[in-house]
Amino acid sequence: MQINILAIESSCDDTAAAIIQDGVVLSNITAGQEAHDQYGGVVPELASRAHQAHIIPVVDLAFKKAGLSPADIHAVAFTRGPGLIGSLLVGASFAKGFALSHNLPLIEVDHMQAHVLAHFAEDPKPKFPFLCLTVSGGHTQIVLVRDYLDMEVLGTTLDDAAGEAFDKSGKLLGLGYPAGPRIDRLATNGSPRFPMPLPEIPGLDFSFSGFKTSILYFLKRELQANPNFIEENLSDICASVQHGIIQILIKKIKKAARQHHIQEVALAGGVSANSGLRAAFESLGAQEGWNTYVPAFQYCTDNAGMIGVTAYYKYIKGIFTTQDVGLYAR
Ligand code: KG4
Ligand code: ZN
């Protein structure tokens, strides 16, 4: 029998639904939210209201694209956390209501685990054990993946996430939210000629708050001398910010792979869409003799396909949850 899963993701500012058949993504629909752009970051109250407006059309479209109807579904999956509580509540409540009304089992999914398992949505798939550098707007982790549902976090950020470093630097440059993709685009025409100080953090952990503060002081200093400094050097500043963040990330994943003698190495999360990071990761992989894995763009940033793929591995192991399960915020 084929197993069809309806998956819902609503942890931050993307409302997403997907239909997964035997671990294969049939449809993967995401509605973004432009309301946050003018504020330079996600406004939680606006996010949950937008989720409420988007959730039903997004689910309808996921069914339409998959060519299936609710009667074909065997289980409903949703993101349990980490995320913004008001945002998570919309997806979880929808999933619980759908499961109740169609008498279906529920599967709860950890958002960070799903970013890692996004690699199993398409070929080529990494072989176990592998290392995954998961870089998103809320988290930065190096994960040792022994099996689909057996993961250990080896290193994490002590303060801001890599995506936040992109977004907060972009806010200082007046780039709006999310600034990561805009910095990426601008950096392609620039040169990293402004060296950024890199933190020395022991072990496999990361820190980005000092990096952000040094950009703030750098800009203040330069703007005093030249009030048009940002406009005149925007591409080079973006290239320098991006280069600094990439150096921090690349150094730690190299250290982790050497320490653990692992040559299967993957990149995941929204920041893995960054063209400079992808290129640096591939070139490091070639130097170190790794097999490298980077998901297609649609599986890098938040999406419900990755929630459904994770839910499928839970389904075949018989791991379900109950209607009264709680959510976990960031
Ligand atoms: O995984 P994700 O969609 O959501 C979270 O779970 O947080 O990641 C969103 C983050 C944002 O910080 C965004 O600026 C960043 O991913 N991002 C990028 C790029 N595309 C998205 N950062 C740098 N370059 C990109 N091309
Ligand atoms: Zn995410």
Tab-separated table of C-alpha atoms and ligand atoms in Angstrom:
chain	number	residue	atom	x	y	z
A	1	MET	CA	0.000	0.000	0.000
A	2	GLN	CA	1.207	3.514	-0.772
A	3	ILE	CA	1.559	5.873	2.204
A	4	ASN	CA	0.389	9.447	1.600
A	5	ILE	CA	1.244	12.113	4.184
A	6	LEU	CA	-0.019	15.692	4.384
A	7	ALA	CA	2.746	17.855	5.928
A	8	ILE	CA	2.394	21.379	7.335
A	9	GLU	CA	5.213	23.824	8.173
A	10	SER	CA	4.551	27.188	9.857
A	11	SER	CA	7.438	27.744	12.288
A	12	CYS	CA	8.445	31.230	11.172
A	13	ASP	CA	7.232	33.366	8.255
A	14	ASP	CA	6.552	30.785	5.527
A	15	THR	CA	3.221	28.960	5.362
A	16	ALA	CA	3.881	25.621	3.672
A	17	ALA	CA	2.068	22.383	2.833
A	18	ALA	CA	3.279	19.280	1.005
A	19	ILE	CA	2.002	15.852	0.027
A	20	ILE	CA	4.510	13.015	0.317
A	21	GLN	CA	3.961	9.542	-1.142
A	22	ASP	CA	6.263	6.804	0.182
A	23	GLY	CA	8.898	9.425	1.038
A	24	VAL	CA	8.670	11.098	-2.388
A	25	VAL	CA	7.468	14.718	-2.550
A	26	LEU	CA	4.429	15.008	-4.863
A	27	SER	CA	3.754	18.679	-4.131
A	28	ASN	CA	5.574	21.325	-2.105
A	29	ILE	CA	3.805	24.685	-1.756
A	30	THR	CA	5.157	27.695	0.164
A	31	ALA	CA	3.587	31.123	0.686
A	32	GLY	CA	6.053	33.741	1.917
A	33	GLN	CA	5.116	36.919	3.822
A	34	GLU	CA	6.150	40.365	2.616
A	35	ALA	CA	4.700	42.153	5.669
A	36	HIS	CA	8.027	41.902	7.556
A	37	ASP	CA	10.240	43.594	4.964
A	38	GLN	CA	9.755	47.138	6.281
A	39	TYR	CA	10.583	46.079	9.875
A	40	GLY	CA	13.962	44.440	9.111
A	41	GLY	CA	12.895	41.189	10.808
A	42	VAL	CA	9.945	38.877	11.414
A	43	VAL	CA	7.135	40.466	13.484
A	44	PRO	CA	5.579	37.461	15.298
A	45	GLU	CA	2.043	38.852	15.488
A	46	LEU	CA	2.000	39.654	11.763
A	47	ALA	CA	3.421	36.212	11.000
A	48	SER	CA	0.690	34.295	12.815
A	49	ARG	CA	-2.058	36.407	11.233
A	50	ALA	CA	-0.604	35.781	7.763
A	51	HIS	CA	-0.375	32.022	8.482
A	52	GLN	CA	-4.092	32.048	9.285
A	53	ALA	CA	-4.876	33.725	5.984
A	54	HIS	CA	-2.590	31.423	3.937
A	55	ILE	CA	-2.989	27.979	5.455
A	56	ILE	CA	-6.173	26.801	3.720
A	57	PRO	CA	-5.287	28.037	0.182
A	58	VAL	CA	-1.774	26.561	0.553
A	59	VAL	CA	-3.139	23.145	1.615
A	60	ASP	CA	-5.742	23.231	-1.190
A	61	LEU	CA	-3.015	23.918	-3.729
A	62	ALA	CA	-0.820	21.115	-2.339
A	63	PHE	CA	-3.695	18.647	-2.857
A	64	LYS	CA	-4.402	19.993	-6.346
A	65	LYS	CA	-0.755	19.763	-7.468
A	66	ALA	CA	-0.445	16.230	-6.053
A	67	GLY	CA	-3.681	15.128	-7.711
A	68	LEU	CA	-4.941	13.691	-4.413
A	69	SER	CA	-7.805	14.437	-2.026
A	70	PRO	CA	-8.083	14.294	1.803
A	71	ALA	CA	-9.574	10.788	1.549
A	72	ASP	CA	-6.215	9.544	0.133
A	73	ILE	CA	-4.183	10.683	3.176
A	74	HIS	CA	-2.846	8.218	5.786
A	75	ALA	CA	-1.249	10.628	8.301
A	76	VAL	CA	-0.869	14.350	9.007
A	77	ALA	CA	2.498	15.847	9.971
A	78	PHE	CA	3.273	19.258	11.443
A	79	THR	CA	6.259	21.197	12.777
A	80	ARG	CA	6.269	21.041	16.564
A	81	GLY	CA	9.209	23.436	16.999
A	82	PRO	CA	11.524	25.202	17.364
A	83	GLY	CA	9.825	28.332	16.058
A	84	LEU	CA	7.630	31.286	16.935
A	85	ILE	CA	4.846	30.054	19.185
A	86	GLY	CA	2.024	31.986	17.456
A	87	SER	CA	3.195	30.726	14.062
A	88	LEU	CA	3.573	27.107	15.194
A	89	LEU	CA	0.083	27.202	16.734
A	90	VAL	CA	-1.565	27.913	13.381
A	91	GLY	CA	0.058	24.923	11.616
A	92	ALA	CA	-0.321	22.574	14.582
A	93	SER	CA	-3.973	23.495	15.142
A	94	PHE	CA	-4.742	23.018	11.470
A	95	ALA	CA	-2.996	19.621	11.429
A	96	LYS	CA	-4.736	18.477	14.612
A	97	GLY	CA	-8.136	19.577	13.280
A	98	PHE	CA	-7.539	17.846	9.939
A	99	ALA	CA	-6.439	14.640	11.698
A	100	LEU	CA	-9.467	14.684	14.011
A	101	SER	CA	-11.982	15.302	11.269
A	102	HIS	CA	-10.526	12.608	8.973
A	103	ASN	CA	-9.649	10.198	11.777
A	104	LEU	CA	-5.944	10.129	10.894
A	105	PRO	CA	-2.781	9.641	12.980
A	106	LEU	CA	-0.635	12.708	13.762
A	107	ILE	CA	3.139	12.968	13.411
A	108	GLU	CA	5.117	15.788	15.065
A	109	VAL	CA	8.370	16.862	13.429
A	110	ASP	CA	11.376	18.780	14.762
A	111	HIS	CA	12.150	21.604	12.347
A	112	MET	CA	15.960	21.245	12.605
A	113	GLN	CA	15.820	17.473	12.073
A	114	ALA	CA	13.676	18.152	9.006
A	115	HIS	CA	16.245	20.585	7.549
A	116	VAL	CA	18.795	17.725	7.735
A	117	LEU	CA	16.418	15.154	6.217
A	118	ALA	CA	15.616	17.549	3.338
A	119	HIS	CA	18.584	15.732	1.749
A	120	PHE	CA	16.369	12.664	1.317
A	121	ALA	CA	13.806	14.512	-0.804
A	122	GLU	CA	15.974	14.100	-3.923
A	123	ASP	CA	19.045	12.302	-5.263
A	124	PRO	CA	21.940	12.156	-4.559
A	125	LYS	CA	21.324	11.214	-0.934
A	126	PRO	CA	24.119	11.202	1.668
A	127	LYS	CA	25.221	7.884	3.156
A	128	PHE	CA	25.221	7.338	6.936
A	129	PRO	CA	27.034	8.474	8.967
A	130	PHE	CA	27.302	12.001	7.611
A	131	LEU	CA	27.878	15.492	8.962
A	132	CYS	CA	25.406	18.264	8.281
A	133	LEU	CA	26.054	21.978	8.689
A	134	THR	CA	22.552	23.356	9.248
A	135	VAL	CA	22.469	27.111	8.820
A	136	SER	CA	19.163	28.964	9.086
A	137	GLY	CA	17.649	32.190	10.370
A	138	GLY	CA	17.198	30.796	13.877
A	139	HIS	CA	19.884	28.108	14.231
A	140	THR	CA	23.426	27.168	13.291
A	141	GLN	CA	24.405	23.586	14.036
A	142	ILE	CA	26.886	20.891	13.101
A	143	VAL	CA	24.992	17.615	13.331
A	144	LEU	CA	26.365	14.065	13.260
A	145	VAL	CA	23.688	12.015	11.471
A	146	ARG	CA	23.957	8.287	12.247
A	147	ASP	CA	20.566	7.352	10.816
A	148	TYR	CA	17.318	9.047	9.727
A	149	LEU	CA	16.183	9.611	13.294
A	150	ASP	CA	19.508	9.280	15.134
A	151	MET	CA	21.290	12.647	15.233
A	152	GLU	CA	23.713	14.344	17.619
A	153	VAL	CA	24.381	18.084	17.698
A	154	LEU	CA	28.188	18.488	17.881
A	155	GLY	CA	28.294	22.271	17.783
A	156	THR	CA	25.853	25.144	17.880
A	157	THR	CA	25.798	28.931	18.000
A	158	LEU	CA	26.360	30.576	21.368
A	159	ASP	CA	24.352	33.642	20.324
A	160	ASP	CA	23.029	34.681	16.875
A	161	ALA	CA	22.471	32.264	13.989
A	162	ALA	CA	24.279	32.581	10.638
A	163	GLY	CA	21.057	33.771	8.953
A	164	GLU	CA	20.629	36.412	11.649
A	165	ALA	CA	24.190	37.602	10.971
A	166	PHE	CA	23.181	38.079	7.316
A	167	ASP	CA	19.841	39.696	8.184
A	168	LYS	CA	21.152	42.023	10.914
A	169	SER	CA	24.122	43.126	8.791
A	170	GLY	CA	21.690	43.772	5.941
A	171	LYS	CA	19.462	45.822	8.244
A	172	LEU	CA	22.478	48.058	9.053
A	173	LEU	CA	22.917	48.493	5.301
A	174	GLY	CA	19.220	49.346	4.782
A	175	LEU	CA	18.491	46.163	2.814
A	176	GLY	CA	15.175	45.170	4.479
A	177	TYR	CA	14.206	41.592	5.443
A	178	PRO	CA	15.294	38.919	4.647
A	179	ALA	CA	18.644	40.462	3.778
A	180	GLY	CA	20.506	37.163	3.188
A	181	PRO	CA	19.425	36.704	-0.466
A	182	ARG	CA	19.977	40.442	-1.164
A	183	ILE	CA	23.508	40.363	0.269
A	184	ASP	CA	24.149	37.237	-1.821
A	185	ARG	CA	23.063	39.029	-5.027
A	186	LEU	CA	24.994	42.237	-4.283
A	187	ALA	CA	28.120	40.309	-3.252
A	188	THR	CA	28.423	38.723	-6.702
A	189	ASN	CA	29.452	42.174	-8.066
A	190	GLY	CA	31.738	43.042	-5.150
A	191	SER	CA	35.085	42.148	-3.684
A	192	PRO	CA	35.669	41.251	-0.003
A	193	ARG	CA	38.195	44.046	0.425
A	194	PHE	CA	37.077	45.085	3.933
A	195	PRO	CA	38.498	42.446	6.315
A	196	MET	CA	36.075	41.504	9.113
A	197	PRO	CA	37.491	40.262	12.447
A	198	LEU	CA	36.655	36.571	12.965
A	199	PRO	CA	35.877	35.220	16.462
A	200	GLU	CA	38.010	32.502	18.083
A	201	ILE	CA	35.450	30.132	19.630
A	202	PRO	CA	36.702	26.832	21.083
A	203	GLY	CA	35.422	23.435	19.887
A	204	LEU	CA	32.717	23.197	17.242
A	205	ASP	CA	30.530	26.055	18.484
A	206	PHE	CA	29.927	29.330	16.670
A	207	SER	CA	29.420	32.973	17.628
A	208	PHE	CA	28.112	35.743	15.394
A	209	SER	CA	27.205	38.558	17.807
A	210	GLY	CA	30.754	40.005	17.914
A	211	PHE	CA	30.879	39.870	14.109
A	212	LYS	CA	27.685	41.911	13.863
A	213	THR	CA	28.975	44.462	16.419
A	214	SER	CA	32.244	44.893	14.528
A	215	ILE	CA	30.292	45.609	11.325
A	216	LEU	CA	28.283	48.225	13.222
A	217	TYR	CA	31.478	49.998	14.439
A	218	PHE	CA	33.148	49.633	11.049
A	219	LEU	CA	30.172	51.335	9.350
A	220	LYS	CA	29.991	54.083	12.002
A	221	ARG	CA	33.692	54.853	11.544
A	222	GLU	CA	33.537	54.911	7.750
A	223	LEU	CA	30.281	56.956	7.669
A	224	GLN	CA	31.894	59.636	9.818
A	225	ALA	CA	34.579	60.098	7.184
A	226	ASN	CA	32.203	59.704	4.220
A	227	PRO	CA	28.406	59.930	4.674
A	228	ASN	CA	27.924	58.153	1.308
A	229	PHE	CA	30.195	55.254	2.259
A	230	ILE	CA	27.405	52.626	2.130
A	231	GLU	CA	25.932	53.662	-1.243
A	232	GLU	CA	29.373	54.000	-2.824
A	233	ASN	CA	30.661	50.621	-1.584
A	234	LEU	CA	27.529	48.495	-1.127
A	235	SER	CA	28.640	45.516	-3.238
A	236	ASP	CA	32.086	45.377	-1.613
A	237	ILE	CA	30.602	45.670	1.896
A	238	CYS	CA	28.159	42.830	1.094
A	239	ALA	CA	30.977	40.703	-0.333
A	240	SER	CA	33.034	41.351	2.837
A	241	VAL	CA	30.145	40.490	5.201
A	242	GLN	CA	29.360	37.322	3.241
A	243	HIS	CA	33.035	36.321	3.098
A	244	GLY	CA	33.376	36.744	6.888
A	245	ILE	CA	30.288	34.618	7.662
A	246	ILE	CA	31.440	31.920	5.216
A	247	GLN	CA	34.928	31.814	6.805
A	248	ILE	CA	33.390	31.223	10.254
A	249	LEU	CA	31.179	28.383	8.957
A	250	ILE	CA	33.730	26.672	6.735
A	251	LYS	CA	36.431	26.573	9.415
A	252	LYS	CA	34.155	24.665	11.823
A	253	ILE	CA	32.765	22.106	9.397
A	254	LYS	CA	36.317	21.317	8.263
A	255	LYS	CA	37.365	20.824	11.897
A	256	ALA	CA	34.334	18.601	12.613
A	257	ALA	CA	34.929	16.362	9.575
A	258	ARG	CA	38.607	15.905	10.457
A	259	GLN	CA	37.833	15.195	14.137
A	260	HIS	CA	35.174	12.622	13.292
A	261	HIS	CA	36.929	11.147	10.227
A	262	ILE	CA	33.805	11.641	8.118
A	263	GLN	CA	33.876	12.317	4.389
A	264	GLU	CA	30.139	12.520	3.715
A	265	VAL	CA	29.342	16.166	4.391
A	266	ALA	CA	26.107	18.081	3.796
A	267	LEU	CA	24.815	21.633	3.961
A	268	ALA	CA	21.212	22.487	4.944
A	269	GLY	CA	18.918	25.351	6.016
A	270	GLY	CA	18.028	28.701	4.480
A	271	VAL	CA	21.596	30.025	4.410
A	272	SER	CA	22.685	27.009	2.337
A	273	ALA	CA	20.957	28.831	-0.551
A	274	ASN	CA	23.887	31.304	-0.439
A	275	SER	CA	25.918	31.033	-3.649
A	276	GLY	CA	29.209	32.009	-1.973
A	277	LEU	CA	28.747	29.426	0.793
A	278	ARG	CA	27.874	26.709	-1.737
A	279	ALA	CA	30.991	27.477	-3.779
A	280	ALA	CA	33.275	27.613	-0.709
A	281	PHE	CA	31.767	24.364	0.611
A	282	GLU	CA	32.243	22.553	-2.723
A	283	SER	CA	35.825	23.731	-3.039
A	284	LEU	CA	36.660	22.719	0.549
A	285	GLY	CA	35.034	19.344	-0.134
A	286	ALA	CA	37.222	18.840	-3.205
A	287	GLN	CA	40.347	19.706	-1.176
A	288	GLU	CA	39.404	17.370	1.687
A	289	GLY	CA	38.180	14.512	-0.531
A	290	TRP	CA	34.569	14.703	0.733
A	291	ASN	CA	31.380	13.681	-0.993
A	292	THR	CA	29.367	16.901	-0.627
A	293	TYR	CA	25.584	17.332	-0.618
A	294	VAL	CA	23.635	20.573	-1.011
A	295	PRO	CA	19.823	20.457	-1.353
A	296	ALA	CA	17.950	22.032	-4.272
A	297	PHE	CA	16.890	25.630	-3.462
A	298	GLN	CA	13.273	24.676	-2.734
A	299	TYR	CA	14.504	22.345	0.057
A	300	CYS	CA	17.022	24.824	1.587
A	301	THR	CA	14.673	27.475	2.966
A	302	ASP	CA	11.638	26.538	5.049
A	303	ASN	CA	9.319	24.118	3.247
A	304	ALA	CA	6.831	21.391	4.100
A	305	GLY	CA	8.475	18.801	1.805
A	306	MET	CA	11.216	18.296	4.396
A	307	ILE	CA	8.586	17.954	7.158
A	308	GLY	CA	6.799	15.268	5.127
A	309	VAL	CA	9.997	13.356	4.341
A	310	THR	CA	10.889	13.301	8.061
A	311	ALA	CA	7.332	12.266	8.921
A	312	TYR	CA	7.581	9.360	6.471
A	313	TYR	CA	10.583	7.896	8.363
A	314	LYS	CA	8.613	8.284	11.592
A	315	TYR	CA	5.541	6.674	10.027
A	316	ILE	CA	7.423	3.540	8.961
A	317	LYS	CA	8.814	3.231	12.500
A	318	GLY	CA	5.317	3.716	13.966
A	319	ILE	CA	6.210	6.964	15.768
A	320	PHE	CA	3.018	8.990	16.183
A	321	THR	CA	1.892	11.699	18.559
A	322	THR	CA	-1.316	12.703	20.338
A	323	GLN	CA	-3.805	15.551	20.069
A	324	ASP	CA	-2.578	17.071	23.363
A	325	VAL	CA	1.122	17.325	22.365
A	326	GLY	CA	2.655	20.730	23.232
A	327	LEU	CA	4.807	22.943	21.012
A	328	TYR	CA	8.318	24.229	21.646
A	329	ALA	CA	9.321	27.801	20.879
A	330	ARG	CA	12.876	28.849	19.943
B	1	KG4	O1	15.735	27.923	7.054
B	1	KG4	P1	15.101	29.233	6.860
B	1	KG4	O2	14.222	29.444	5.654
B	1	KG4	O3	14.228	29.641	8.090
B	1	KG4	C1	14.594	29.342	9.421
B	1	KG4	O4	14.396	28.180	9.848
B	1	KG4	O5	15.140	30.277	10.062
B	1	KG4	O6	16.262	30.330	6.843
B	1	KG4	C2	15.994	31.681	6.676
B	1	KG4	C3	17.334	32.417	6.671
B	1	KG4	C4	17.166	33.927	6.684
B	1	KG4	O7	18.041	34.436	7.665
B	1	KG4	C5	17.631	34.336	5.284
B	1	KG4	O8	18.222	35.618	5.226
B	1	KG4	C6	18.650	33.252	4.978
B	1	KG4	O9	18.070	32.075	5.486
B	1	KG4	N1	18.896	33.103	3.535
B	1	KG4	C7	20.075	33.421	2.959
B	1	KG4	C8	19.909	33.194	1.563
B	1	KG4	N2	18.641	32.730	1.354
B	1	KG4	C9	18.037	32.683	2.571
B	1	KG4	N3	21.211	33.867	3.492
B	1	KG4	C10	22.222	34.114	2.646
B	1	KG4	N4	22.158	33.932	1.306
B	1	KG4	C11	21.028	33.470	0.728
B	1	KG4	N5	20.976	33.286	-0.599
B	2	ZN	ZN	14.227	26.623	8.894
